[in-house]
mmCIF file of C-alpha atoms in Angstrom:
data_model
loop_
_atom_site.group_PDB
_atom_site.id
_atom_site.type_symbol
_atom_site.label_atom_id
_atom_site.label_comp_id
_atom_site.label_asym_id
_atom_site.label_seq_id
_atom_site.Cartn_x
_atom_site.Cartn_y
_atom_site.Cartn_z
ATOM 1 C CA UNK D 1 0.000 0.000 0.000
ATOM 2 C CA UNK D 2 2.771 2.764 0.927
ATOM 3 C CA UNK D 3 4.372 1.836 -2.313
ATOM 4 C CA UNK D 4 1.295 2.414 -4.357
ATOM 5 C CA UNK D 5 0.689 5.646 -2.587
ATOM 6 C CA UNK D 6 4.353 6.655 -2.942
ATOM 7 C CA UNK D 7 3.761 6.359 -7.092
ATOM 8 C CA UNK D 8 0.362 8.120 -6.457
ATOM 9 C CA UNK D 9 0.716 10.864 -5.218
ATOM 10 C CA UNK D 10 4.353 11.861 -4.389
ATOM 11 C CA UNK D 11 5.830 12.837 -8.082
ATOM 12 C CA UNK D 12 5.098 16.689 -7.734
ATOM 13 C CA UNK D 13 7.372 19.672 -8.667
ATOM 14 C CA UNK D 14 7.467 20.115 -4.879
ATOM 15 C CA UNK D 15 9.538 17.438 -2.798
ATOM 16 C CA UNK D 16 8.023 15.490 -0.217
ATOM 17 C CA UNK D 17 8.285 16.009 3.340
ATOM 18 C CA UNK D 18 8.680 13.756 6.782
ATOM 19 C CA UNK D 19 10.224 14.244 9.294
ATOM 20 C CA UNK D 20 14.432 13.915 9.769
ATOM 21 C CA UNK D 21 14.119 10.541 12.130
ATOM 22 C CA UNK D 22 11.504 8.172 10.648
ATOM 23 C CA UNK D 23 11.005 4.617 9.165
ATOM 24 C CA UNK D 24 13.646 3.998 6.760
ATOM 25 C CA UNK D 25 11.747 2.979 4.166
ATOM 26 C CA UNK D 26 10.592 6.187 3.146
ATOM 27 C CA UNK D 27 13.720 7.406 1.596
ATOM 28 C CA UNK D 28 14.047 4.278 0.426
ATOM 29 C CA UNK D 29 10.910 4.582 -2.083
ATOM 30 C CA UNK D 30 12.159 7.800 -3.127
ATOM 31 C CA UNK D 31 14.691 6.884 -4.541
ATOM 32 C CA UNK D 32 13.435 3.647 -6.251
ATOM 33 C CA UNK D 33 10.662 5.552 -7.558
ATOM 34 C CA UNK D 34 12.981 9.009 -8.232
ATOM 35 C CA UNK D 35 10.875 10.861 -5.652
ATOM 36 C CA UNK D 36 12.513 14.336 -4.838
ATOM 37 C CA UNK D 37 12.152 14.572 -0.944
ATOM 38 C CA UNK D 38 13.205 16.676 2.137
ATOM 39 C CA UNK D 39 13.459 16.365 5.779
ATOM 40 C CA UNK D 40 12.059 19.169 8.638
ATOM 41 C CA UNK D 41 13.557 18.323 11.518
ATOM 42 C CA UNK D 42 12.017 16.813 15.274
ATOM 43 C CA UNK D 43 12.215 18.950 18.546
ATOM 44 C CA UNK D 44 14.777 17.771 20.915
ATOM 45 C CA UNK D 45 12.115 15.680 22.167
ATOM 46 C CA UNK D 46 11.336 13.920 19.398
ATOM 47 C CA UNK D 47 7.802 15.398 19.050
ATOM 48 C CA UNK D 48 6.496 17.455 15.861
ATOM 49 C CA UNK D 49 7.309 21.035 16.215
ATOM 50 C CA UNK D 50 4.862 22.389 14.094
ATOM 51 C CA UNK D 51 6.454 25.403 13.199
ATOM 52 C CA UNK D 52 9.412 23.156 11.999
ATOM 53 C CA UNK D 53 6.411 21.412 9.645
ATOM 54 C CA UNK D 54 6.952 23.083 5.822
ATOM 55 C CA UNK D 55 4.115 24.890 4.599
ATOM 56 C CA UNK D 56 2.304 23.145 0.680
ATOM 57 C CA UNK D 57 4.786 20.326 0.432
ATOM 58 C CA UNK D 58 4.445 18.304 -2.357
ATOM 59 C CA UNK D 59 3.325 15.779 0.244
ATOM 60 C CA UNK D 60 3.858 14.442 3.616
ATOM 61 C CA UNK D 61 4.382 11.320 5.318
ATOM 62 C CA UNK D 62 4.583 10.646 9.040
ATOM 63 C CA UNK D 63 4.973 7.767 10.755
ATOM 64 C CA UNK D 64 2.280 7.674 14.254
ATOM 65 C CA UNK D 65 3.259 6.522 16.134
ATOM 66 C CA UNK D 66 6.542 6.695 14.930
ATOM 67 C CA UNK D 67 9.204 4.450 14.122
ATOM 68 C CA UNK D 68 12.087 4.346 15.683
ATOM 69 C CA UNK D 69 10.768 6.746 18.451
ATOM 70 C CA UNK D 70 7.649 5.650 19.459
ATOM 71 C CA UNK D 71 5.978 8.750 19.868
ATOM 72 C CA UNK D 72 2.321 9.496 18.778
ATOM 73 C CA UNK D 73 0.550 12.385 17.829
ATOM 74 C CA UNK D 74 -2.759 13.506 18.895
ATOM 75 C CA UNK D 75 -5.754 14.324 16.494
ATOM 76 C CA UNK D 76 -4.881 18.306 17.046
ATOM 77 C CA UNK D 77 -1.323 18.199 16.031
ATOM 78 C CA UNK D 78 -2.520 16.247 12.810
ATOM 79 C CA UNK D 79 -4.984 18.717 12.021
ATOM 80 C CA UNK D 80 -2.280 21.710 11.958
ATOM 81 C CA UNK D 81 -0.514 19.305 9.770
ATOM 82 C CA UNK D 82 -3.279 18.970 7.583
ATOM 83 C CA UNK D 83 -4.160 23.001 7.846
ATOM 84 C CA UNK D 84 -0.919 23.734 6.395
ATOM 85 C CA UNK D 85 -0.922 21.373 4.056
ATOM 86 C CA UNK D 86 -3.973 21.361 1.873
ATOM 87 C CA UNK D 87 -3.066 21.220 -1.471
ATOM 88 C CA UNK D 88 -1.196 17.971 -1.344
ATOM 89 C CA UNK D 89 -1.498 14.765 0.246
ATOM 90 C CA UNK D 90 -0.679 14.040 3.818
ATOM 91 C CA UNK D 91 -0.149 10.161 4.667
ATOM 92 C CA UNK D 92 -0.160 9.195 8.334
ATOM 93 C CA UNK D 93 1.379 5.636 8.768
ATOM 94 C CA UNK D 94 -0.316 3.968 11.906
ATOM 95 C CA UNK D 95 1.244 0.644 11.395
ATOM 96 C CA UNK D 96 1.574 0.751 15.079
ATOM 97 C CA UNK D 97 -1.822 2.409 16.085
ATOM 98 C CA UNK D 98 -2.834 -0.094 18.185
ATOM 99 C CA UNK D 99 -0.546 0.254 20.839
ATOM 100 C CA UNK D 100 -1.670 3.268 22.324
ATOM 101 C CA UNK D 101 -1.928 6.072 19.444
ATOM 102 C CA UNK D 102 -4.661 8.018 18.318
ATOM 103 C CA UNK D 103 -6.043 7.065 14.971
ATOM 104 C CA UNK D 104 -6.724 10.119 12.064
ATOM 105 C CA UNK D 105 -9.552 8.191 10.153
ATOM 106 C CA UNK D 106 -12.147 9.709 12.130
ATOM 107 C CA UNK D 107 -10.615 13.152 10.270
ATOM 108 C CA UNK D 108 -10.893 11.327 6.894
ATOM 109 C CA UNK D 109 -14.136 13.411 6.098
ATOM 110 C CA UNK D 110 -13.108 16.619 6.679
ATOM 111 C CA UNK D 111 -9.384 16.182 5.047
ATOM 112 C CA UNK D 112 -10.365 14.821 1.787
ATOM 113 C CA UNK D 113 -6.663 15.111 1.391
ATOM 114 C CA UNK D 114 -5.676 12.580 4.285
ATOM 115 C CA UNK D 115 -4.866 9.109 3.358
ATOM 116 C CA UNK D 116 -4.444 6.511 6.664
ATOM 117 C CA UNK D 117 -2.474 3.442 5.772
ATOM 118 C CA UNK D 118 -2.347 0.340 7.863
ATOM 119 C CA UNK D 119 -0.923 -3.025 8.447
ATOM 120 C CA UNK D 120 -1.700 -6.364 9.966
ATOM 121 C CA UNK D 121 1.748 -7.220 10.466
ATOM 122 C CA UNK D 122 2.611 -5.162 14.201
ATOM 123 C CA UNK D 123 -0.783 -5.336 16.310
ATOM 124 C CA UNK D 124 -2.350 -8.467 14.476
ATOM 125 C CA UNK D 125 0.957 -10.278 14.129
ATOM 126 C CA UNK D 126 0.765 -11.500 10.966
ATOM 127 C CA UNK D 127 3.549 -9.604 8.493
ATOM 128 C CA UNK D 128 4.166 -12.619 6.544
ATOM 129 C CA UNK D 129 0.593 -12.079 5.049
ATOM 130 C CA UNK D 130 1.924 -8.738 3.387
ATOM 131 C CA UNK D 131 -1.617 -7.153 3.934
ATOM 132 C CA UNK D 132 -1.966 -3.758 4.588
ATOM 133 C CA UNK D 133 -4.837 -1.065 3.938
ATOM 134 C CA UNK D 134 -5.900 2.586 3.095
ATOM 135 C CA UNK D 135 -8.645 4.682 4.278
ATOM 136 C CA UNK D 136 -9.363 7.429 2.473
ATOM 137 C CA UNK D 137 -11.548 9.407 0.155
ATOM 138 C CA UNK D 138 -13.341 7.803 -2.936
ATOM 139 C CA UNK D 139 -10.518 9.873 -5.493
ATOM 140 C CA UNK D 140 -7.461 8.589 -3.328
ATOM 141 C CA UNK D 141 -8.705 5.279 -3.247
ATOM 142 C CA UNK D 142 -9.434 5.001 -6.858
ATOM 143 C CA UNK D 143 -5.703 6.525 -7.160
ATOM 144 C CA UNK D 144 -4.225 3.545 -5.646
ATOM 145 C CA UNK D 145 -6.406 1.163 -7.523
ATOM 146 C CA UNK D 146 -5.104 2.779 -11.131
ATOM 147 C CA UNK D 147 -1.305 2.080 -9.895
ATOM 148 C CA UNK D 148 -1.973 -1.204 -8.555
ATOM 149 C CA UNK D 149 -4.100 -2.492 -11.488
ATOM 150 C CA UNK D 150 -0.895 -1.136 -13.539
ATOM 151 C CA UNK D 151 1.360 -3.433 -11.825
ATOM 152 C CA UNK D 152 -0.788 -6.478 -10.491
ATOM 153 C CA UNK D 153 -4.200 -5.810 -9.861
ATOM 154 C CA UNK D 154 -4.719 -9.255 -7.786
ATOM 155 C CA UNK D 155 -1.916 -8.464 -5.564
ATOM 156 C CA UNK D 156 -3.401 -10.572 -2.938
ATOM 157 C CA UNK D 157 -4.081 -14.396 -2.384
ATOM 158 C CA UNK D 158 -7.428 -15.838 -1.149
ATOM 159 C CA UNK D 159 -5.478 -17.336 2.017
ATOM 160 C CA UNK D 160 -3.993 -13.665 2.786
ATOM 161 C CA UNK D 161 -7.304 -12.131 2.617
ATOM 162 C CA UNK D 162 -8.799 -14.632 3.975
ATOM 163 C CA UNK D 163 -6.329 -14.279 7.392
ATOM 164 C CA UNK D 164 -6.499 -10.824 7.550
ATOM 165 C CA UNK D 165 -10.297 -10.871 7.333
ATOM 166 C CA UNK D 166 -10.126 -13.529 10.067
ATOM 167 C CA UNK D 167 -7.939 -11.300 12.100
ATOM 168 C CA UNK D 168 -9.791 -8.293 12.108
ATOM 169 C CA UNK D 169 -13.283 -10.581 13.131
ATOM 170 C CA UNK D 170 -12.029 -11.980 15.993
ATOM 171 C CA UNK D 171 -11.160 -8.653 18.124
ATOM 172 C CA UNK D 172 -11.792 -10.257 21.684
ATOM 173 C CA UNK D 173 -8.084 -11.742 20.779
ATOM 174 C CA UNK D 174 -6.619 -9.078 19.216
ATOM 175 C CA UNK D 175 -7.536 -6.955 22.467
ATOM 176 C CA UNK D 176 -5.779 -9.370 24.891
ATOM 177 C CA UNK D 177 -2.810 -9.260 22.981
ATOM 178 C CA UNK D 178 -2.301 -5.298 22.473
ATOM 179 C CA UNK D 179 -3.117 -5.074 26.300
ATOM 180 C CA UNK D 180 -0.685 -7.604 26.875
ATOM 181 C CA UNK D 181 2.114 -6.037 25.193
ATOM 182 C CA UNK D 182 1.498 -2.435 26.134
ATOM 183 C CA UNK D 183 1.511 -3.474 30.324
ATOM 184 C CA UNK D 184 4.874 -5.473 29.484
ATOM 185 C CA UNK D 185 6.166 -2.066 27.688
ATOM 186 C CA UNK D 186 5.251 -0.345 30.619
ATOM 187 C CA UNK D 187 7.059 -2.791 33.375
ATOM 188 C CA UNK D 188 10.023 -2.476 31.086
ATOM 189 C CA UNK D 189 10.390 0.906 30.686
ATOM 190 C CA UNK D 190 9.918 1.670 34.447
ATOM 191 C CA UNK D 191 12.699 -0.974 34.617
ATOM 192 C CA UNK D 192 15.067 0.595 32.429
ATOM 193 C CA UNK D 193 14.451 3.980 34.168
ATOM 194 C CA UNK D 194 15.873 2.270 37.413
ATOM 195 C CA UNK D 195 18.899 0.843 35.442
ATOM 196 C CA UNK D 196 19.700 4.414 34.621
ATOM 197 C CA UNK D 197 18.209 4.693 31.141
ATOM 198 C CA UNK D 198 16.542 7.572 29.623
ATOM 199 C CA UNK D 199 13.363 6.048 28.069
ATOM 200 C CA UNK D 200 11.486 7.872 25.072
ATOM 201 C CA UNK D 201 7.432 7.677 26.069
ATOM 202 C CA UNK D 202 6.089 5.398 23.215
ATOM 203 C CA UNK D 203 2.843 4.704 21.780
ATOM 204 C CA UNK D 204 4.113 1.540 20.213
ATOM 205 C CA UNK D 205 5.267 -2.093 20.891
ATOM 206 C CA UNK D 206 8.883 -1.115 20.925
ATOM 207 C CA UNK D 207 11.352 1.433 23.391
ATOM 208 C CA UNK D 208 13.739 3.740 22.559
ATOM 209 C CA UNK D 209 16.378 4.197 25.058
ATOM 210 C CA UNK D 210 19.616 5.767 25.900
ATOM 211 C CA UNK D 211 21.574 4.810 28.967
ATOM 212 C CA UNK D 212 23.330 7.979 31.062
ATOM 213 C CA UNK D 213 26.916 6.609 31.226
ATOM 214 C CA UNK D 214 26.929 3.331 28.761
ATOM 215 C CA UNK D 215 27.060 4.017 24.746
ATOM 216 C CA UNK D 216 24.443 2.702 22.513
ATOM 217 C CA UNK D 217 26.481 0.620 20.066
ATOM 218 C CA UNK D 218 28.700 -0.976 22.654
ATOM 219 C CA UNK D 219 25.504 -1.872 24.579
ATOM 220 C CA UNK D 220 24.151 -3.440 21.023
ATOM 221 C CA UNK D 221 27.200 -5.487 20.827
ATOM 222 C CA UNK D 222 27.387 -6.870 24.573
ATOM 223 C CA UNK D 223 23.774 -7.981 24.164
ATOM 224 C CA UNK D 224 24.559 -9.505 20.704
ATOM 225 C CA UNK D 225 27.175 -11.532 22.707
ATOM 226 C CA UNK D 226 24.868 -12.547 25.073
ATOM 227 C CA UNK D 227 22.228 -13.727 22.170
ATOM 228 C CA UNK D 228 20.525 -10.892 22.542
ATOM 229 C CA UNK D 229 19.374 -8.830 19.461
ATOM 230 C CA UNK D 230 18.163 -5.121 19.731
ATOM 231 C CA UNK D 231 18.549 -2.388 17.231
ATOM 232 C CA UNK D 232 21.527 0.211 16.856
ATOM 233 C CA UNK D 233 20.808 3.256 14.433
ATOM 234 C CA UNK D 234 23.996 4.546 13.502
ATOM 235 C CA UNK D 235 22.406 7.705 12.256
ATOM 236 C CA UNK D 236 22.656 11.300 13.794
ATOM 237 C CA UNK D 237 20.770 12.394 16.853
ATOM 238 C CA UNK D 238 19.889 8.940 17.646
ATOM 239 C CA UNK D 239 23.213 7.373 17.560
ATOM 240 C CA UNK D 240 23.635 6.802 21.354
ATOM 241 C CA UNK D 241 19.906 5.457 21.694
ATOM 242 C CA UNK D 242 19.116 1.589 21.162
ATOM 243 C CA UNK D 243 15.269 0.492 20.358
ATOM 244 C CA UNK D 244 13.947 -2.585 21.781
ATOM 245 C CA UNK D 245 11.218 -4.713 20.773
ATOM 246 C CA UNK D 246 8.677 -6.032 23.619
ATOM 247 C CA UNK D 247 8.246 -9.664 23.180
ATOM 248 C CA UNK D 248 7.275 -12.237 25.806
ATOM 249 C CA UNK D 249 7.425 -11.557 30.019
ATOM 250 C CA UNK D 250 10.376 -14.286 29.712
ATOM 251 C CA UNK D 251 11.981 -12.546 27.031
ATOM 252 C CA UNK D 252 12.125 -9.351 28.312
ATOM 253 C CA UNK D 253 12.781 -10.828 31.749
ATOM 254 C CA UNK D 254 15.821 -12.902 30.280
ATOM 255 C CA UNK D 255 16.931 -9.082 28.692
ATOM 256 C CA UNK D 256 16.780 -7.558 32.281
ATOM 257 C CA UNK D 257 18.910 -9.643 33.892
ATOM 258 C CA UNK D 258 21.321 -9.572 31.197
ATOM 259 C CA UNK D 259 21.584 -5.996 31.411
ATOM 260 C CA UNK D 260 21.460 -5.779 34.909
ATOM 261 C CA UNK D 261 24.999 -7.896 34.477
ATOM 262 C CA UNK D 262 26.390 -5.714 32.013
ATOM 263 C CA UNK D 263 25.437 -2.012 33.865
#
């Protein structure tokens, strides 16, 4: 879906924006689909400044929550996105939604420029389907549909749709689960706050964290001795901060100790 909507809607004589820390894959399409782009940059926080947010880009895309930080936005900080952006399209990624963000479909509506892309592979845990979606208006959907019947129009499998489908009836499970891994992101982060880490708030089923006295990569490559594997972003402003995924209670249990060791 993001690659359809990169082909879409992001060839303008403007460049598209995002934001300077963000998935990686954005860039990425730009430049396999020669998409002129920029970057504004984050607060020191990590947050949207909105007066960092360019005025009529020749698009946007924002990750929310976003990857690698975590952080969400609220509906209000979208809108002001969306207010100085009307012209163009503004795509809000929510591939981690479900883990404690604030979804912009309910803005859909009145933003016939917003297009909200989703996945089942974070929340419904089930990326080797390769399903995601779009909700938008009638003329964005229809946009998609022209680049994907121009490349494959039966881009999905009966067994794909028919597990996503699947998925997305049987919510009683899919709320257990999200609940599930946003209390174990919560035990961990105040746990990492008492091993001297600075922990980045997040919204999704991942933390971002930088220790006071310890560096990032050397961290990365004590754990990776120890079996571990976390992710090291050797990229500026983020360079001393590791990201950790939240899997099981004996996982993450197993990862405390080890660090606990280590510190």
């Amino acid at each position: 879906v993001l690659a359809y909507a990169f082909q879409a809607f992001f060839k303008k004589s403007r460049p598209l924006q995002m934001p300077d820390i963000t998935y990686s894959f954005y860039p990425s399409y730009c430049k396999l689909f020669s998409i002129d782009y920029r970057t504004f940059p984050l607060a020191d926080t990590f947050e949207i400044d909105i007066d960092l947010v360019p005025d009529n880009a020749g698009g946007m895309v924002i990750a929310n929550p976003n990857a690698p930080t975590g952080i969400g936005m609220g509906l209000d900080l979208i809108e002001k996105i969306l207010q100085k952006n009307t012209e163009s399209l503004v795509l809000i990624d929510e591939a981690y939604i479900d883990f404690g963000g604030e979804t912009a479909i309910p803005l859909i509506d009145k933003y016939p420029n917003l297009l909200v892309v989703q996945t089942v592979s974070k929340s419904r845990a089930l990326a080797g389907l390769r399903v995601g979606l779009a909700i938008g208006n009638k003329e964005l959907i229809r946009a998609l549909e022209d680049v994907k019947d121009s490349f494959n129009a039966y881009p999905l499998d009966t067994l794909a749709i028919a597990g996503a489908s699947a998925a997305f009836d049987d919510r009683e499970s899919f709320a257990k689960n999200t609940r599930k891994v946003i209390a174990t992101r919560e035990r961990i982060a105040k746990k990492l706050t008492e091993l001297d880490f600075y922990v980045v708030p997040s919204s999704a089923n991942f933390l971002m964290a930088q220790h006071k006295t310890y560096l990032a990569e050397d961290l990365y490559l004590k754990l990776k001795e120890n079996g571990i594997l976390i992710r090291y972003f050797d990229m500026p402003r983020i360079n001393n901060f590791v990201r950790i995924s939240i899997g099981t209670d004996e996982d993450m249990d197993t990862l405390c100790r080890c660090l606990t060791t280590i510190l």
